[in-house]
mmCIF file of C-alpha atoms in Angstrom:
data_model
loop_
_atom_site.group_PDB
_atom_site.id
_atom_site.type_symbol
_atom_site.label_atom_id
_atom_site.label_comp_id
_atom_site.label_asym_id
_atom_site.label_seq_id
_atom_site.Cartn_x
_atom_site.Cartn_y
_atom_site.Cartn_z
ATOM 1 C CA MET A 113 -0.421 -0.179 0.036
ATOM 2 C CA SER A 114 2.759 2.704 1.012
ATOM 3 C CA ARG A 115 4.187 1.991 -2.988
ATOM 4 C CA GLU A 116 0.352 3.340 -4.183
ATOM 5 C CA PHE A 117 -0.667 5.737 -1.445
ATOM 6 C CA GLU A 118 0.973 8.027 0.853
ATOM 7 C CA MET A 119 1.671 6.668 4.243
ATOM 8 C CA SER A 120 3.049 7.288 7.671
ATOM 9 C CA LEU A 121 4.055 4.103 9.660
ATOM 10 C CA MET A 122 3.060 4.291 13.308
ATOM 11 C CA GLY A 123 3.732 1.228 14.712
ATOM 12 C CA GLU A 124 1.471 -1.957 15.246
ATOM 13 C CA LEU A 125 -2.292 -1.396 15.356
ATOM 14 C CA GLN A 126 -3.582 -1.006 18.879
ATOM 15 C CA PHE A 127 -6.521 1.270 18.583
ATOM 16 C CA PHE A 128 -8.976 1.667 16.036
ATOM 17 C CA LEU A 129 -12.392 3.450 16.915
ATOM 18 C CA GLY A 130 -12.789 2.298 20.434
ATOM 19 C CA LEU A 131 -11.500 -1.235 19.358
ATOM 20 C CA GLN A 132 -8.210 -2.472 20.968
ATOM 21 C CA ILE A 133 -6.296 -4.737 18.262
ATOM 22 C CA LYS A 134 -3.763 -7.602 20.543
ATOM 23 C CA GLN A 135 -1.825 -9.335 17.576
ATOM 24 C CA GLY A 136 0.044 -12.261 18.089
ATOM 25 C CA PRO A 137 2.324 -15.032 15.676
ATOM 26 C CA GLU A 138 -0.832 -17.140 16.629
ATOM 27 C CA GLY A 139 -3.338 -14.770 15.876
ATOM 28 C CA THR A 140 -4.916 -11.624 16.519
ATOM 29 C CA PHE A 141 -7.749 -10.680 19.248
ATOM 30 C CA VAL A 142 -9.926 -8.098 18.972
ATOM 31 C CA HIS A 143 -11.480 -6.548 22.252
ATOM 32 C CA GLN A 144 -13.268 -3.488 24.254
ATOM 33 C CA ALA A 145 -12.083 -4.265 27.567
ATOM 34 C CA LYS A 146 -11.047 -0.594 28.114
ATOM 35 C CA TYR A 147 -14.272 0.891 26.761
ATOM 36 C CA THR A 148 -15.820 -1.905 28.878
ATOM 37 C CA ARG A 149 -14.356 -0.553 31.848
ATOM 38 C CA ASP A 150 -15.257 3.123 30.698
ATOM 39 C CA ILE A 151 -19.295 2.890 30.546
ATOM 40 C CA LEU A 152 -19.011 0.672 33.748
ATOM 41 C CA LYS A 153 -17.751 3.921 35.467
ATOM 42 C CA LYS A 154 -19.825 6.174 33.615
ATOM 43 C CA PHE A 155 -23.116 4.186 34.779
ATOM 44 C CA GLU A 156 -21.629 3.827 38.165
ATOM 45 C CA MET A 157 -21.619 -0.062 37.632
ATOM 46 C CA GLY A 158 -18.087 -0.267 38.366
ATOM 47 C CA ASP A 159 -18.851 -1.972 42.119
ATOM 48 C CA SER A 160 -22.017 -3.658 41.253
ATOM 49 C CA LYS A 161 -22.328 -7.868 42.134
ATOM 50 C CA PRO A 162 -20.849 -9.477 39.129
ATOM 51 C CA MET A 163 -23.865 -12.215 37.562
ATOM 52 C CA THR A 164 -22.379 -14.615 34.876
ATOM 53 C CA THR A 165 -24.841 -14.290 32.486
ATOM 54 C CA PRO A 166 -26.520 -11.604 30.929
ATOM 55 C CA MET A 167 -30.032 -12.346 31.778
ATOM 56 C CA SER A 168 -31.580 -14.865 33.778
ATOM 57 C CA THR A 169 -33.901 -17.591 31.811
ATOM 58 C CA ASN A 170 -36.866 -16.327 34.481
ATOM 59 C CA THR A 171 -36.808 -12.762 32.656
ATOM 60 C CA ALA A 172 -39.749 -12.061 30.721
ATOM 61 C CA LEU A 173 -40.205 -8.537 29.672
ATOM 62 C CA ASP A 174 -42.785 -7.076 28.102
ATOM 63 C CA ALA A 175 -44.552 -3.218 28.205
ATOM 64 C CA ASP A 176 -45.177 -3.112 32.028
ATOM 65 C CA GLU A 177 -47.360 -0.350 31.260
ATOM 66 C CA ASP A 178 -47.791 -0.752 35.176
ATOM 67 C CA GLY A 179 -44.319 -0.288 36.379
ATOM 68 C CA GLU A 180 -42.626 3.008 37.165
ATOM 69 C CA ALA A 181 -41.554 5.059 34.061
ATOM 70 C CA VAL A 182 -37.935 5.733 34.323
ATOM 71 C CA ASP A 183 -35.335 8.302 33.365
ATOM 72 C CA GLN A 184 -35.646 7.911 29.266
ATOM 73 C CA LYS A 185 -32.049 9.454 28.619
ATOM 74 C CA GLU A 186 -30.571 8.119 30.898
ATOM 75 C CA PHE A 187 -31.886 4.719 29.624
ATOM 76 C CA ARG A 188 -31.193 5.450 26.255
ATOM 77 C CA GLY A 189 -27.559 5.940 26.732
ATOM 78 C CA MET A 190 -27.145 2.852 28.973
ATOM 79 C CA ILE A 191 -28.630 0.996 25.214
ATOM 80 C CA GLY A 192 -26.549 3.111 23.465
ATOM 81 C CA SER A 193 -23.325 2.063 24.831
ATOM 82 C CA LEU A 194 -24.212 -1.098 24.733
ATOM 83 C CA LEU A 195 -24.719 -1.287 21.387
ATOM 84 C CA TYR A 196 -21.614 -0.332 20.299
ATOM 85 C CA LEU A 197 -20.162 -3.255 22.746
ATOM 86 C CA THR A 198 -21.837 -5.625 20.816
ATOM 87 C CA ALA A 199 -18.869 -4.932 17.895
ATOM 88 C CA THR A 200 -16.880 -7.262 19.865
ATOM 89 C CA ARG A 201 -19.291 -9.251 22.684
ATOM 90 C CA PRO A 202 -21.838 -11.648 20.534
ATOM 91 C CA ASP A 203 -22.506 -12.888 23.875
ATOM 92 C CA ILE A 204 -24.594 -9.855 25.080
ATOM 93 C CA GLN A 205 -26.624 -9.383 21.580
ATOM 94 C CA PHE A 206 -29.672 -11.054 22.490
ATOM 95 C CA ALA A 207 -29.558 -9.542 25.956
ATOM 96 C CA VAL A 208 -28.966 -5.988 24.322
ATOM 97 C CA CYS A 209 -31.496 -6.360 21.306
ATOM 98 C CA LEU A 210 -34.663 -7.412 23.382
ATOM 99 C CA CYS A 211 -33.985 -4.455 25.641
ATOM 100 C CA VAL A 212 -34.288 -2.053 22.903
ATOM 101 C CA ARG A 213 -37.524 -2.865 22.641
ATOM 102 C CA TYR A 214 -38.651 -0.855 25.162
ATOM 103 C CA GLN A 215 -35.855 2.271 24.875
ATOM 104 C CA ALA A 216 -39.234 4.622 23.793
ATOM 105 C CA SER A 217 -41.022 4.104 26.931
ATOM 106 C CA PRO A 218 -38.867 2.521 29.764
ATOM 107 C CA ARG A 219 -39.724 0.973 33.483
ATOM 108 C CA THR A 220 -38.370 0.273 36.426
ATOM 109 C CA SER A 221 -38.126 -3.542 35.220
ATOM 110 C CA HIS A 222 -36.479 -2.641 31.609
ATOM 111 C CA ARG A 223 -33.905 -1.002 33.353
ATOM 112 C CA GLN A 224 -33.153 -3.886 35.973
ATOM 113 C CA ALA A 225 -32.424 -6.031 32.794
ATOM 114 C CA VAL A 226 -30.182 -3.235 31.173
ATOM 115 C CA LYS A 227 -28.323 -2.928 34.754
ATOM 116 C CA ARG A 228 -28.126 -7.104 34.943
ATOM 117 C CA ILE A 229 -25.941 -6.607 31.396
ATOM 118 C CA PHE A 230 -23.687 -4.529 32.870
ATOM 119 C CA ARG A 231 -23.183 -6.657 35.890
ATOM 120 C CA TYR A 232 -22.261 -9.565 33.708
ATOM 121 C CA LEU A 233 -19.466 -7.408 31.613
ATOM 122 C CA LYS A 234 -18.183 -6.838 35.480
ATOM 123 C CA PHE A 235 -17.620 -10.484 35.660
ATOM 124 C CA THR A 236 -16.458 -10.813 31.785
ATOM 125 C CA PRO A 237 -14.549 -7.055 30.964
ATOM 126 C CA GLU A 238 -11.680 -9.543 28.594
ATOM 127 C CA LEU A 239 -13.850 -11.199 26.745
ATOM 128 C CA SER A 240 -12.913 -11.216 22.597
ATOM 129 C CA LEU A 241 -12.936 -11.962 19.178
ATOM 130 C CA TRP A 242 -10.366 -14.207 18.610
ATOM 131 C CA TYR A 243 -8.920 -14.796 14.676
ATOM 132 C CA SER A 244 -6.647 -17.717 14.733
ATOM 133 C CA SER A 245 -3.910 -17.113 11.694
ATOM 134 C CA GLY A 246 -3.621 -21.010 11.279
ATOM 135 C CA SER A 247 -7.188 -21.661 10.341
ATOM 136 C CA SER A 248 -8.854 -22.710 7.462
ATOM 137 C CA LEU A 249 -10.770 -20.299 5.641
ATOM 138 C CA PHE A 250 -14.224 -22.671 5.901
ATOM 139 C CA LEU A 251 -17.160 -20.723 5.269
ATOM 140 C CA ARG A 252 -20.711 -21.634 7.501
ATOM 141 C CA GLY A 253 -23.218 -20.559 8.904
ATOM 142 C CA PHE A 254 -25.629 -21.260 11.779
ATOM 143 C CA SER A 255 -28.930 -20.053 11.630
ATOM 144 C CA ASP A 256 -31.702 -20.470 14.811
ATOM 145 C CA ALA A 257 -35.147 -19.482 16.085
ATOM 146 C CA ASP A 258 -37.361 -18.785 19.079
ATOM 147 C CA HIS A 259 -40.959 -19.923 18.624
ATOM 148 C CA ALA A 260 -43.081 -16.544 19.677
ATOM 149 C CA GLY A 261 -40.637 -15.001 22.070
ATOM 150 C CA CYS A 262 -42.166 -11.888 22.343
ATOM 151 C CA ARG A 263 -44.549 -11.164 24.841
ATOM 152 C CA ILE A 264 -46.343 -8.415 23.212
ATOM 153 C CA ASP A 265 -46.798 -9.448 19.473
ATOM 154 C CA ARG A 266 -45.663 -13.081 19.890
ATOM 155 C CA LYS A 267 -43.198 -12.817 17.082
ATOM 156 C CA SER A 268 -40.098 -15.141 16.867
ATOM 157 C CA THR A 269 -36.623 -14.193 17.134
ATOM 158 C CA SER A 270 -34.240 -15.033 14.666
ATOM 159 C CA GLY A 271 -30.596 -16.040 15.563
ATOM 160 C CA THR A 272 -27.584 -16.503 12.790
ATOM 161 C CA CYS A 273 -24.017 -16.272 13.272
ATOM 162 C CA GLN A 274 -20.996 -16.797 10.200
ATOM 163 C CA LEU A 275 -17.907 -18.391 10.427
ATOM 164 C CA LEU A 276 -14.765 -18.130 8.498
ATOM 165 C CA GLY A 277 -12.227 -21.038 9.389
ATOM 166 C CA THR A 278 -13.008 -20.608 12.959
ATOM 167 C CA SER A 279 -13.341 -16.750 13.741
ATOM 168 C CA LEU A 280 -16.891 -15.468 13.754
ATOM 169 C CA VAL A 281 -17.296 -12.812 11.355
ATOM 170 C CA SER A 282 -20.791 -11.900 11.340
ATOM 171 C CA TRP A 283 -23.629 -12.481 13.477
ATOM 172 C CA PHE A 284 -27.137 -10.746 14.794
ATOM 173 C CA SER A 285 -29.953 -11.224 16.734
ATOM 174 C CA ARG A 286 -33.324 -9.781 15.226
ATOM 175 C CA LYS A 287 -37.428 -10.367 15.050
ATOM 176 C CA GLN A 288 -39.397 -11.496 13.099
ATOM 177 C CA ALA A 289 -40.973 -9.082 10.782
ATOM 178 C CA SER A 290 -44.239 -11.454 10.826
ATOM 179 C CA VAL A 291 -46.050 -13.957 13.577
ATOM 180 C CA SER A 292 -44.907 -17.687 12.686
ATOM 181 C CA LEU A 293 -47.659 -20.006 13.436
ATOM 182 C CA SER A 294 -45.103 -22.824 14.116
ATOM 183 C CA THR A 295 -41.725 -23.644 15.217
ATOM 184 C CA THR A 296 -41.007 -25.135 11.879
ATOM 185 C CA GLU A 297 -41.945 -21.656 10.165
ATOM 186 C CA ALA A 298 -39.991 -19.312 12.642
ATOM 187 C CA GLU A 299 -36.907 -22.318 11.342
ATOM 188 C CA TYR A 300 -37.493 -21.751 8.470
ATOM 189 C CA ILE A 301 -37.739 -17.947 7.985
ATOM 190 C CA ALA A 302 -34.610 -17.575 9.996
ATOM 191 C CA ALA A 303 -32.457 -19.679 8.094
ATOM 192 C CA ALA A 304 -34.007 -18.179 5.000
ATOM 193 C CA SER A 305 -34.582 -14.312 5.170
ATOM 194 C CA SER A 306 -31.193 -13.975 7.550
ATOM 195 C CA SER A 307 -28.654 -16.606 7.633
ATOM 196 C CA SER A 308 -28.695 -18.341 4.231
ATOM 197 C CA SER A 309 -28.696 -14.534 2.725
ATOM 198 C CA GLN A 310 -25.462 -12.824 4.443
ATOM 199 C CA LEU A 311 -23.601 -16.481 3.138
ATOM 200 C CA LEU A 312 -24.202 -15.969 0.123
ATOM 201 C CA TRP A 313 -22.879 -12.085 0.056
ATOM 202 C CA MET A 314 -19.694 -13.213 2.115
ATOM 203 C CA LYS A 315 -19.603 -15.853 -1.031
ATOM 204 C CA ALA A 316 -19.968 -13.242 -3.459
ATOM 205 C CA THR A 317 -17.612 -11.111 -1.550
ATOM 206 C CA LEU A 318 -14.877 -13.524 -1.100
ATOM 207 C CA SER A 319 -15.429 -14.473 -4.618
ATOM 208 C CA ASN A 320 -13.805 -11.025 -5.544
ATOM 209 C CA PHE A 321 -10.788 -12.232 -3.817
ATOM 210 C CA GLY A 322 -10.011 -15.134 -5.511
ATOM 211 C CA LEU A 323 -11.772 -17.647 -2.308
ATOM 212 C CA ARG A 324 -13.657 -20.027 -4.561
ATOM 213 C CA PHE A 325 -16.595 -22.112 -2.680
ATOM 214 C CA GLY A 326 -18.903 -24.990 -3.556
ATOM 215 C CA LYS A 327 -22.171 -25.612 -1.113
ATOM 216 C CA ILE A 328 -21.698 -23.679 1.913
ATOM 217 C CA PRO A 329 -23.305 -25.538 5.082
ATOM 218 C CA LEU A 330 -25.362 -23.687 6.935
ATOM 219 C CA LEU A 331 -26.419 -26.058 10.299
ATOM 220 C CA VAL A 332 -30.025 -25.666 11.675
ATOM 221 C CA ASP A 333 -30.977 -28.014 14.436
ATOM 222 C CA SER A 334 -35.042 -28.593 13.255
ATOM 223 C CA THR A 335 -35.545 -31.826 11.307
ATOM 224 C CA SER A 336 -38.547 -30.191 9.895
ATOM 225 C CA ALA A 337 -37.179 -26.961 8.560
ATOM 226 C CA ILE A 338 -34.943 -28.315 6.916
ATOM 227 C CA SER A 339 -37.374 -30.827 5.022
ATOM 228 C CA VAL A 340 -39.493 -27.907 4.344
ATOM 229 C CA ALA A 341 -36.660 -26.530 2.156
ATOM 230 C CA LYS A 342 -35.782 -30.041 0.509
ATOM 231 C CA ASN A 343 -39.175 -30.407 -0.618
ATOM 232 C CA PRO A 344 -40.363 -28.733 -4.166
ATOM 233 C CA ILE A 345 -44.173 -29.062 -3.200
ATOM 234 C CA LEU A 346 -46.428 -27.071 -1.308
ATOM 235 C CA HIS A 347 -48.923 -28.477 1.244
ATOM 236 C CA SER A 348 -51.070 -27.025 3.380
ATOM 237 C CA ARG A 349 -48.817 -26.675 6.177
ATOM 238 C CA THR A 350 -46.200 -24.593 3.845
ATOM 239 C CA LYS A 351 -48.249 -22.889 1.202
ATOM 240 C CA HIS A 352 -49.120 -20.002 4.040
ATOM 241 C CA ILE A 353 -45.586 -18.733 4.211
ATOM 242 C CA ASP A 354 -44.596 -15.635 2.082
ATOM 243 C CA VAL A 355 -42.907 -16.232 -1.465
ATOM 244 C CA ARG A 356 -39.534 -14.648 -0.454
ATOM 245 C CA PHE A 357 -38.480 -17.041 2.048
ATOM 246 C CA HIS A 358 -38.762 -20.197 -0.378
ATOM 247 C CA PHE A 359 -35.865 -18.518 -2.048
ATOM 248 C CA LEU A 360 -33.446 -20.639 0.226
ATOM 249 C CA ARG A 361 -34.930 -23.720 -1.222
ATOM 250 C CA ASP A 362 -34.053 -22.222 -4.852
ATOM 251 C CA HIS A 363 -30.591 -21.805 -3.602
ATOM 252 C CA TYR A 364 -30.468 -25.736 -1.819
ATOM 253 C CA GLU A 365 -31.954 -26.965 -5.909
ATOM 254 C CA LYS A 366 -29.067 -24.593 -7.192
ATOM 255 C CA GLY A 367 -26.001 -26.007 -4.834
ATOM 256 C CA ASP A 368 -25.216 -23.299 -3.280
ATOM 257 C CA ILE A 369 -26.426 -24.304 0.850
ATOM 258 C CA ASP A 370 -26.242 -26.973 1.829
ATOM 259 C CA LEU A 371 -28.764 -27.817 4.638
ATOM 260 C CA VAL A 372 -27.167 -29.836 7.478
ATOM 261 C CA HIS A 373 -29.157 -30.983 10.683
ATOM 262 C CA ILE A 374 -26.925 -30.083 14.073
ATOM 263 C CA ALA A 375 -27.742 -30.721 17.818
ATOM 264 C CA SER A 376 -29.287 -28.586 19.964
ATOM 265 C CA GLU A 377 -26.458 -28.390 21.861
ATOM 266 C CA ASN A 378 -23.886 -27.279 19.384
ATOM 267 C CA GLN A 379 -26.012 -25.020 17.715
ATOM 268 C CA LEU A 380 -24.387 -21.946 18.461
ATOM 269 C CA ALA A 381 -27.175 -19.950 17.335
ATOM 270 C CA ASP A 382 -29.401 -20.891 20.185
ATOM 271 C CA ILE A 383 -27.342 -18.004 22.450
ATOM 272 C CA PHE A 384 -29.003 -14.958 19.645
ATOM 273 C CA THR A 385 -32.206 -16.217 20.418
ATOM 274 C CA LYS A 386 -32.768 -16.548 24.424
ATOM 275 C CA PRO A 387 -31.789 -16.502 27.956
ATOM 276 C CA LEU A 388 -29.756 -19.588 28.614
ATOM 277 C CA GLU A 389 -28.837 -21.593 31.971
ATOM 278 C CA PHE A 390 -25.047 -20.594 33.037
ATOM 279 C CA ASP A 391 -23.867 -24.324 31.577
ATOM 280 C CA ALA A 392 -25.142 -24.064 27.988
ATOM 281 C CA PHE A 393 -24.094 -20.248 28.048
ATOM 282 C CA LYS A 394 -20.862 -20.395 28.651
ATOM 283 C CA ARG A 395 -20.170 -23.575 26.698
ATOM 284 C CA LEU A 396 -21.501 -21.816 23.395
ATOM 285 C CA ARG A 397 -19.360 -18.594 24.096
ATOM 286 C CA GLY A 398 -16.748 -20.447 24.036
ATOM 287 C CA TRP A 399 -15.145 -19.464 27.244
ATOM 288 C CA ARG A 400 -11.369 -20.224 27.701
ATOM 289 C CA CYS A 401 -8.169 -19.563 28.209
ATOM 290 C CA VAL A 402 -5.969 -19.003 25.017
ATOM 291 C CA ASP A 403 -2.228 -20.217 25.103
ATOM 292 C CA ASN A 404 -0.106 -21.637 22.641
ATOM 293 C CA ALA A 405 -1.304 -25.202 23.735
ATOM 294 C CA LEU A 406 -5.164 -24.185 23.287
ATOM 295 C CA ILE A 407 -4.624 -22.276 19.720
ATOM 296 C CA LYS A 408 -3.597 -25.686 18.714
ATOM 297 C CA GLY A 409 -6.297 -27.356 20.228
ATOM 298 C CA GLU A 410 -9.186 -26.712 21.629
ATOM 299 C CA ILE A 411 -10.132 -23.475 19.574
ATOM 300 C CA GLU A 412 -9.363 -25.159 16.626
ATOM 301 C CA SER A 413 -12.087 -27.918 17.124
ATOM 302 C CA GLN A 414 -15.172 -28.205 15.158
ATOM 303 C CA TRP A 415 -17.201 -26.648 18.220
ATOM 304 C CA ILE A 416 -15.164 -23.652 18.869
ATOM 305 C CA GLY A 417 -17.651 -21.020 20.749
ATOM 306 C CA LEU A 418 -17.795 -17.269 19.390
ATOM 307 C CA ILE A 419 -15.245 -15.626 21.548
ATOM 308 C CA ALA A 420 -11.794 -16.099 23.819
ATOM 309 C CA LEU A 421 -10.661 -14.947 26.920
ATOM 310 C CA LEU A 422 -8.004 -12.348 26.835
ATOM 311 C CA VAL A 423 -5.316 -13.226 28.098
#
């Protein structure tokens, strides 16, 4: 680049737009540990009691119209700070996106849920994204959905993530636009409208760098949703599904996407759809102290989780 552009060398990259970069021969950490501590201090949560998960499995947020109203400016400030943190913390993505839905009229219950996320950050300030230099360039996606999870309109939540080799490169948690009549439909819509379209875009983008992929595996834990995608005949249980979601079937038939069943306990996207118990959450999150042995061992294994512990 220095041959084409006028540049000044300022040493190894360490900070970029609030992101901290730690590079080594085995790979690169991308984290926001300093930012995490700063927002804990800003919202006076630095001395709070740590929590092991960002949201309790018993949490069921709704509009809570009878609850006590809280300062909307403060609540939105907390939400905005957490949204920026999701750039390197996929483990809080679902909890933050759930709380975002109530920022127009926040109540005490909503603020308590947000404070729970901060208390979890107090427990895990050093978690980061890990990009191994020895990882193979193998593209795959995970897709999951929680049926009728929203207590207000009963819409489902789609959760997806995409990995290039062992590196997490894309993820999101999003409420679906329409009400699903079954778990099968919710899973099918999540796979079609979110994960597969993202994988196809990544495949086209990476082709510009000379990388070629055959069938891209999309891992889904619903055999029924896979059957709907593979069945070219519409029947009474699927004919009501919007036509735009059937492009998943079209790309399966073309050989662009390969739908693969995965056991629910290994479904990484599950962390983006609902609150989980600590053991399941920890396993999917991928909490591991990263040293040379683990980089060559567990971190390169088939199921690696989402993020690593910065050491």
